[in-house]
PDB file of C-alpha atoms in Angstrom:
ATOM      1  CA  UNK A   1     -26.679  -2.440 -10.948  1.00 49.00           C
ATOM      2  CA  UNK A   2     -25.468   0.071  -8.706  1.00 50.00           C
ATOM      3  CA  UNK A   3     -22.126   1.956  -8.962  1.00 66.00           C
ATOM      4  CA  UNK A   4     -20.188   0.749  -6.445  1.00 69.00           C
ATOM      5  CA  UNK A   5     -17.484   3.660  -6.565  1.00 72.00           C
ATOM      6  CA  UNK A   6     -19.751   6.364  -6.133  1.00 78.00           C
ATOM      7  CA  UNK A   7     -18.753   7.207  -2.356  1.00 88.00           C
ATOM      8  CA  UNK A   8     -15.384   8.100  -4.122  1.00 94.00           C
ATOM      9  CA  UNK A   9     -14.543  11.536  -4.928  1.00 95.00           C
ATOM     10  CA  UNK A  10     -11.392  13.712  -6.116  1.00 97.00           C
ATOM     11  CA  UNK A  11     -10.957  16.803  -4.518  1.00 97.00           C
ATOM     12  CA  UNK A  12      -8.053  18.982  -5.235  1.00 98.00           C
ATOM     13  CA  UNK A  13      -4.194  18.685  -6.369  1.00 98.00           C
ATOM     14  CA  UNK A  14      -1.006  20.539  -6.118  1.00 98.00           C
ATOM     15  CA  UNK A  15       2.739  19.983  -6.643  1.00 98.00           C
ATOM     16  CA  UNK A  16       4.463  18.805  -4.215  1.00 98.00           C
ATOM     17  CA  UNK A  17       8.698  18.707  -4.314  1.00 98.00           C
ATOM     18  CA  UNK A  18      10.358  15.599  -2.212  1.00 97.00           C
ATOM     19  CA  UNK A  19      13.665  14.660  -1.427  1.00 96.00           C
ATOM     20  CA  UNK A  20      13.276  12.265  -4.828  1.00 96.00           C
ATOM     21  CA  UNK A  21      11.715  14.233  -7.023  1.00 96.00           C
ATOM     22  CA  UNK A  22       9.355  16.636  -7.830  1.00 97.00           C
ATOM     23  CA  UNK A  23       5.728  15.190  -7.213  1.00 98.00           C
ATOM     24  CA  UNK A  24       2.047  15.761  -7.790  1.00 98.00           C
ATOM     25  CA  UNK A  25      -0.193  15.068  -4.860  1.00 98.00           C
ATOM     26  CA  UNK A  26      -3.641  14.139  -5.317  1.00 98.00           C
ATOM     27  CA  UNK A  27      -6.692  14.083  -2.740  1.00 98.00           C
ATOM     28  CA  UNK A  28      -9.568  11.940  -2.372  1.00 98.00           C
ATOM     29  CA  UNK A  29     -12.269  11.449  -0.125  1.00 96.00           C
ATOM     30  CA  UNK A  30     -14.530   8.770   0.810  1.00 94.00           C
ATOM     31  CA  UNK A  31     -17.739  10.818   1.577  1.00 93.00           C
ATOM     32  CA  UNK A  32     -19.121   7.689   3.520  1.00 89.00           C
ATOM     33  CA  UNK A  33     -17.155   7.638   6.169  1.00 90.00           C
ATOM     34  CA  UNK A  34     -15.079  11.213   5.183  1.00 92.00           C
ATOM     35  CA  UNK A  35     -11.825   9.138   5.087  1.00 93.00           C
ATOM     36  CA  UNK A  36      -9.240  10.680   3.372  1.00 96.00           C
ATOM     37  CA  UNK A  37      -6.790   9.355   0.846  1.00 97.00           C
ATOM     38  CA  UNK A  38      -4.023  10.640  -1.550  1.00 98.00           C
ATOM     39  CA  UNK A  39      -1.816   9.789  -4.914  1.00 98.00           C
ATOM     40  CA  UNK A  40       1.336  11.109  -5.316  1.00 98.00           C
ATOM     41  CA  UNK A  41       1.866  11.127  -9.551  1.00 98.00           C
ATOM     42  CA  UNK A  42       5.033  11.809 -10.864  1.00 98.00           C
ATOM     43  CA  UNK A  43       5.591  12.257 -14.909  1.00 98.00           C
ATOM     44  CA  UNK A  44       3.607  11.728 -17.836  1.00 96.00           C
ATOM     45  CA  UNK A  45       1.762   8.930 -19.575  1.00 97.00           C
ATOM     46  CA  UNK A  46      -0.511   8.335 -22.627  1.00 95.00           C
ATOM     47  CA  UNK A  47      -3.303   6.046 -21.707  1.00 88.00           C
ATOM     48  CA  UNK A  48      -2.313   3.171 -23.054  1.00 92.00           C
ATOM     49  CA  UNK A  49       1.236   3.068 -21.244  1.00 96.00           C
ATOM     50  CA  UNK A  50       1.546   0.586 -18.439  1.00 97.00           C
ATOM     51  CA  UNK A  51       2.398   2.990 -15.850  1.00 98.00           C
ATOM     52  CA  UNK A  52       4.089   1.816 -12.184  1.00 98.00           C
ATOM     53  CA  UNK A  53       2.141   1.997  -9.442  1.00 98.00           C
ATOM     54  CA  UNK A  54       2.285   1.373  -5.473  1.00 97.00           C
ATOM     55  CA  UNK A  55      -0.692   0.375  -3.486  1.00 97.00           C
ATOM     56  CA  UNK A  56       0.768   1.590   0.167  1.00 97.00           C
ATOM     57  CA  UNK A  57      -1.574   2.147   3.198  1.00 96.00           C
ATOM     58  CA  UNK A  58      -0.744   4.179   5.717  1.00 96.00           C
ATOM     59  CA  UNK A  59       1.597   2.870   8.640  1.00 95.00           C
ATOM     60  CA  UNK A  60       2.882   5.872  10.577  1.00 97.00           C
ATOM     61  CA  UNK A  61       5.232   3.908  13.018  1.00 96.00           C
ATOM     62  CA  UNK A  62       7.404   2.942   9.963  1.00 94.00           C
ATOM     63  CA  UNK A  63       6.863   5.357   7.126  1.00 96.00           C
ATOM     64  CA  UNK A  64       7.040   8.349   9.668  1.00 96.00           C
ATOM     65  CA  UNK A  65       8.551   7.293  13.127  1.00 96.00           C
ATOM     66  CA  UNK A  66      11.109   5.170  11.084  1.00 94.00           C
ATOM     67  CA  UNK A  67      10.347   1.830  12.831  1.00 93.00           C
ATOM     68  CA  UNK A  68      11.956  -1.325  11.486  1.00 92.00           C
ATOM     69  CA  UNK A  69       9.496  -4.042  13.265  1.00 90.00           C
ATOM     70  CA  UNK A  70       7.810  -4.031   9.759  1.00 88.00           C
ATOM     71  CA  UNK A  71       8.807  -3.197   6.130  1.00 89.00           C
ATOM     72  CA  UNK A  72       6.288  -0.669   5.041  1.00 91.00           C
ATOM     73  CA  UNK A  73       8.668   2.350   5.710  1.00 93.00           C
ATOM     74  CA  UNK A  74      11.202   1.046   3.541  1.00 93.00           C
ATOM     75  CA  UNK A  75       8.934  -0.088   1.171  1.00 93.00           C
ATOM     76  CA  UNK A  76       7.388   3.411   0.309  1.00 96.00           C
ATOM     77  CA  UNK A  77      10.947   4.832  -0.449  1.00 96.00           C
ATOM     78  CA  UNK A  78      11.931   1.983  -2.924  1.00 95.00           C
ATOM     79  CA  UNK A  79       8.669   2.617  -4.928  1.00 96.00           C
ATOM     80  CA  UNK A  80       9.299   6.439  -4.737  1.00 97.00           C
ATOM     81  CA  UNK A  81      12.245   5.536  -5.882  1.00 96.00           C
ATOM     82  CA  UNK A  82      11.568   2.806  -8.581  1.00 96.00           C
ATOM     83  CA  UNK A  83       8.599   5.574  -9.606  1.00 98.00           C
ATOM     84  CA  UNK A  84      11.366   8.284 -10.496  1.00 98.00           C
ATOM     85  CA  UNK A  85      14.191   6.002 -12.182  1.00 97.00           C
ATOM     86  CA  UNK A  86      11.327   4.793 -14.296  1.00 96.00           C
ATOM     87  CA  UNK A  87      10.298   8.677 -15.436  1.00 97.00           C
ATOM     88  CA  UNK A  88       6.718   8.129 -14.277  1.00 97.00           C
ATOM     89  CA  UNK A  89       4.496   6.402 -11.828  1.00 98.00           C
ATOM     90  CA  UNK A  90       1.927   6.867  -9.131  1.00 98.00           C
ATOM     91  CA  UNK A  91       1.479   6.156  -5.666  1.00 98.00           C
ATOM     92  CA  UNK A  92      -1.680   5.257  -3.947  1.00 98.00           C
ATOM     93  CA  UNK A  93      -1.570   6.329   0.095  1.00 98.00           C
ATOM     94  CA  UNK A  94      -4.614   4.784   1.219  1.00 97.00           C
ATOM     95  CA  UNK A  95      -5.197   5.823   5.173  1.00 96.00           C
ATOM     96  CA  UNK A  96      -5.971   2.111   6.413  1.00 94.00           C
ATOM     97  CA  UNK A  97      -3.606   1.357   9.507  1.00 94.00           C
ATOM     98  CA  UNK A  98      -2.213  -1.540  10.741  1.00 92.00           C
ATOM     99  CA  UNK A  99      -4.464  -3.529   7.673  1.00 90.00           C
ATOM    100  CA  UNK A 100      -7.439  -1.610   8.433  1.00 92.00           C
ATOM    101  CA  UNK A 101      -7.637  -1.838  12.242  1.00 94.00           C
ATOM    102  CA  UNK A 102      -6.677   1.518  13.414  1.00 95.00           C
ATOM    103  CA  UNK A 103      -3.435   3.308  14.881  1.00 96.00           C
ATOM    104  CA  UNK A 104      -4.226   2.508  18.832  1.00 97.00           C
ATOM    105  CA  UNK A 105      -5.377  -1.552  18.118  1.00 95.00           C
ATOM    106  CA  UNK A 106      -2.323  -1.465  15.680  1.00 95.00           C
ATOM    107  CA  UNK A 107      -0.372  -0.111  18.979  1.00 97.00           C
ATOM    108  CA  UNK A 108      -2.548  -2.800  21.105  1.00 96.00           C
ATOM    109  CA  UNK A 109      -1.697  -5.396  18.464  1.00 93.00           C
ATOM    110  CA  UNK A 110       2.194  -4.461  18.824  1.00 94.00           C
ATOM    111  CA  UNK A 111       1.585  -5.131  22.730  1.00 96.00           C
ATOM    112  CA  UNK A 112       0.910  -8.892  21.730  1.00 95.00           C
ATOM    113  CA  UNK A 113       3.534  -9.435  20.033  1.00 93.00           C
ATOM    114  CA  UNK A 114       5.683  -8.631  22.512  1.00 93.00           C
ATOM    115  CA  UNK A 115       4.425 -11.082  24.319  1.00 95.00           C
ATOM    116  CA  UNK A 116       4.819 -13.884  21.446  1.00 92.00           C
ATOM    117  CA  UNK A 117       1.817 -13.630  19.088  1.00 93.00           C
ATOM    118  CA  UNK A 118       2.383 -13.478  15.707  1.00 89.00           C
ATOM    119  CA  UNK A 119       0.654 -10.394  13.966  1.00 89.00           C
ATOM    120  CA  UNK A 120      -1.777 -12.018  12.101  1.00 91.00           C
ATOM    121  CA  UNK A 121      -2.505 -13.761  15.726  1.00 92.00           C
ATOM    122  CA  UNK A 122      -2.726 -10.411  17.592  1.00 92.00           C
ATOM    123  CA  UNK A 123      -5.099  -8.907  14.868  1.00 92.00           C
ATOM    124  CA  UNK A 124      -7.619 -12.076  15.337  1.00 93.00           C
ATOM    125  CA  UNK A 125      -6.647 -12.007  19.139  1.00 95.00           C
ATOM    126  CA  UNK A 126      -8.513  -8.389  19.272  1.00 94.00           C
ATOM    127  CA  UNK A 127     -11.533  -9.846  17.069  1.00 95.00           C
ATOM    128  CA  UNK A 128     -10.615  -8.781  13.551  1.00 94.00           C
ATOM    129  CA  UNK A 129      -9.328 -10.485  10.804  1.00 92.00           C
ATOM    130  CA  UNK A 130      -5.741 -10.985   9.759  1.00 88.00           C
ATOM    131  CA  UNK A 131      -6.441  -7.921   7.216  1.00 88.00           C
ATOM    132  CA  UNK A 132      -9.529  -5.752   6.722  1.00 91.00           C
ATOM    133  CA  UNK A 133      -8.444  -3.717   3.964  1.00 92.00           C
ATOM    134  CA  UNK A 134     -10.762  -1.854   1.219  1.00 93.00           C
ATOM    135  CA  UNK A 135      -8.738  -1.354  -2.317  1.00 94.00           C
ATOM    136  CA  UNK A 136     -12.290   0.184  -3.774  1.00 93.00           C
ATOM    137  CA  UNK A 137     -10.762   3.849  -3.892  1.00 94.00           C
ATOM    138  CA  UNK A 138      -8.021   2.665  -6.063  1.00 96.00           C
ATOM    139  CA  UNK A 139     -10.428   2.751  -8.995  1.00 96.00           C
ATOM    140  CA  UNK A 140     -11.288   6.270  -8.436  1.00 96.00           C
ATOM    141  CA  UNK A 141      -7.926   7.375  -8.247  1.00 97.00           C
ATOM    142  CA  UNK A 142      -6.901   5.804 -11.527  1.00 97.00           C
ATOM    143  CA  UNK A 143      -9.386   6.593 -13.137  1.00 96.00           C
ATOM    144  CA  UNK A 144      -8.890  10.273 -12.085  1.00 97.00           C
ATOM    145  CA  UNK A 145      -5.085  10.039 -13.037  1.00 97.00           C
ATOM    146  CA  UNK A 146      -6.202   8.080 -16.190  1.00 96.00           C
ATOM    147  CA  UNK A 147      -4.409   5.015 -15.106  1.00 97.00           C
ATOM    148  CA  UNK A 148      -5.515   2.046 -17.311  1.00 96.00           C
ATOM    149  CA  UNK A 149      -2.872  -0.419 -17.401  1.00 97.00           C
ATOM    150  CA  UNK A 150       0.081  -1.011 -14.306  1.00 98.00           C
ATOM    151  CA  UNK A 151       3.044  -2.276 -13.405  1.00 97.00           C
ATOM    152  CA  UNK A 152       2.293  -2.974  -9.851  1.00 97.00           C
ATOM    153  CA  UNK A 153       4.757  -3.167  -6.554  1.00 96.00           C
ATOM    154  CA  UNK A 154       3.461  -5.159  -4.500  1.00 92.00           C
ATOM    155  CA  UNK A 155       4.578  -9.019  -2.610  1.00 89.00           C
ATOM    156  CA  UNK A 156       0.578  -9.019  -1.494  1.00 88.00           C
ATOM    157  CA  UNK A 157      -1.568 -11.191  -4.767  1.00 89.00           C
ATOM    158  CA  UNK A 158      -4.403  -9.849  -2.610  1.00 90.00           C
ATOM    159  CA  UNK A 159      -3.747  -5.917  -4.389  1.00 93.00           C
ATOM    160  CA  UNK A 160      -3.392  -8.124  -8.151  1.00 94.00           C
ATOM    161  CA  UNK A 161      -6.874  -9.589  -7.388  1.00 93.00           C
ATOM    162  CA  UNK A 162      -8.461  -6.344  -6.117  1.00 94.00           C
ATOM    163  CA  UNK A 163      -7.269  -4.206  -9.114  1.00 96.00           C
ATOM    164  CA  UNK A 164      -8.448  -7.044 -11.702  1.00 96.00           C
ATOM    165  CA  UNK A 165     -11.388  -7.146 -10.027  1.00 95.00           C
ATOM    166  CA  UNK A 166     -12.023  -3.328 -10.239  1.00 94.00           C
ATOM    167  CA  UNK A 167     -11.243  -3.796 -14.548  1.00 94.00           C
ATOM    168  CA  UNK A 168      -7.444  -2.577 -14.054  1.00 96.00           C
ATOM    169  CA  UNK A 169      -5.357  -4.555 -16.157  1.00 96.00           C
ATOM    170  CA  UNK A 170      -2.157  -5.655 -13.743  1.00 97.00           C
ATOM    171  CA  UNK A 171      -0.042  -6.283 -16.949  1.00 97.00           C
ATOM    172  CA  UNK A 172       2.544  -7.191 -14.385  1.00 94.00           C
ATOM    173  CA  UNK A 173       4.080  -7.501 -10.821  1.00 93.00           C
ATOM    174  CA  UNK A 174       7.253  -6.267  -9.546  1.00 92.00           C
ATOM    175  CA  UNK A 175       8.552  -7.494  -6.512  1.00 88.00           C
ATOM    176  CA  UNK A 176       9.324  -5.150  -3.489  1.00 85.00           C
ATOM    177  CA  UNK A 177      11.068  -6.806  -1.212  1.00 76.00           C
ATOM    178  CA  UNK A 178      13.536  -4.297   0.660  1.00 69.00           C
ATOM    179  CA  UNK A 179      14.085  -3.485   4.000  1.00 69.00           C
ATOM    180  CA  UNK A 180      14.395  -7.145   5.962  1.00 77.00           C
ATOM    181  CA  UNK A 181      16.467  -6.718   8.912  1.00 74.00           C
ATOM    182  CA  UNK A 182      16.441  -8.825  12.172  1.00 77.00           C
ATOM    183  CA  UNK A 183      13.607  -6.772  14.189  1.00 77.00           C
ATOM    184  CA  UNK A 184      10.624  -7.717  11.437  1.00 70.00           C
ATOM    185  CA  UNK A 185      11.693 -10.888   9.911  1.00 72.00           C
ATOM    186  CA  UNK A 186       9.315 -12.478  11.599  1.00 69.00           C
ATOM    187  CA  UNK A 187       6.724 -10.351  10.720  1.00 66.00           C
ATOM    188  CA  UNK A 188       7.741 -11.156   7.494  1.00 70.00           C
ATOM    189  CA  UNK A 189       7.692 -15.182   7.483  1.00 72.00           C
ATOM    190  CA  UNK A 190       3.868 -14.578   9.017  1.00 68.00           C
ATOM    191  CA  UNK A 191       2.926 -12.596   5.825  1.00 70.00           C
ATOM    192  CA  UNK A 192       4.552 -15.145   3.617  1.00 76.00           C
ATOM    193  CA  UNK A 193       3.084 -18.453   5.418  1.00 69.00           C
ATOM    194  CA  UNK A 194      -0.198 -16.901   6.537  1.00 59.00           C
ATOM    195  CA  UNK A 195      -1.075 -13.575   4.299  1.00 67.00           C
ATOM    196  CA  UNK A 196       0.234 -15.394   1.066  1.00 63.00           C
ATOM    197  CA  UNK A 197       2.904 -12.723   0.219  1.00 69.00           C
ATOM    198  CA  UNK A 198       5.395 -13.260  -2.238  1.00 72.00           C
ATOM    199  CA  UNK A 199       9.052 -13.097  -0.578  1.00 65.00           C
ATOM    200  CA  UNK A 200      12.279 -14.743  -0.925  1.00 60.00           C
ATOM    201  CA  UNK A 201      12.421 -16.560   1.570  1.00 53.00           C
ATOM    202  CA  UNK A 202      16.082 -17.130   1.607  1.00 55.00           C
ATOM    203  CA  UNK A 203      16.257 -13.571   3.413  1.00 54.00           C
ATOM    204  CA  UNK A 204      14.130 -14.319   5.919  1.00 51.00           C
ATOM    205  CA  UNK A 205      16.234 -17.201   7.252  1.00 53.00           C
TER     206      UNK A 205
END
């Protein structure tokens, strides 16, 4: 049987000092398509440890232009966060917006919405599905970081499967949920009811 994580390569790493802490970023490529990817490590860990990790793919509206219409902005800085008060941990920045559709249909998907569709409806409304993401690289890049077994932030049991599937043993979940406000509760009642992610949904009332 073929390898099916071939494609996947490492490529170079540096430090790399944040506002939380002082990081190591790592970069990847995806010589099929050349689309880049990178994991942010921070601390040490024997390979046995379960180690905290973040699945987060890109969404430059909220983790750089600081929109609140969804969470994914304030979800990166709680994991950089939780990552830091735990002593270790690693991030995985996969370069997938809007669930794999792209910046400008994630900016024509926004433009439904406004008018009343859902965002699971304005994905399927442009003729893809509610979420085309690949998780594939995130064997690579533990592997790489000699990752074995994780603690993983996520709501989404899609990321559990995908890492199980891959051989990573998800030893457990930790819930993420941060940054509801008024402007994306919406958004997230659709990702509860129609994605299958894991809120409470008390907030979202």
């Amino acid at each position: 049987m073929s390898n099916p994580y071939t494609s996947f390569e490492f490529v170079s790493r540096a430090k790399l000092p944040t506002r939380f802490g002082q990081f190591v970023i790592h970069g990847f490529v995806d010589t099929s398509n050349n689309q880049e990817h990178v994991a942010l490590s921070y601390g040490e860990w024997a390979e046995d440890d379960v180690v905290p990790i973040r699945i987060h793919s890109e969404c430059l509206t909220g983790d750089a232009l600081f929109s609140i219409k969804c969470d994914c902005g304030f979800q990166l800085e709680r994991a950089l966060q939780n990552i830091v008060a735990n002593g270790c941990g690693v991030l995985l920045y996969l370069r997938q917006e809007g669930r794999g559709i792209g910046l400008l249909n994630k900016i024509k998907a926004y433009s439904l919405q406004d008018e009343g569709y859902d965002t699971v409806e304005a994905n399927e409304h442009l003729g893809f599905d509610a979420d085309i993401r690949d998780y594939s690289i995130c064997k690579t890049m533990l592997d790489t970081l000699n990752v074995k077994r994780v603690e993983l932030m996520t709501n989404n049991p899609k990321k559990v499967k995908a890492l199980k599937d891959m051989g990573i043993d998800v030893v457990r979940r930790m819930p993420i949920d941060h940054g509801i406000t008024d402007a994306n509760k919406g958004y997230l009642k659709t990702k509860t009811e129609k994605l299958g992610h894991t809120f409470n949904t008390d907030h979202l009332k």
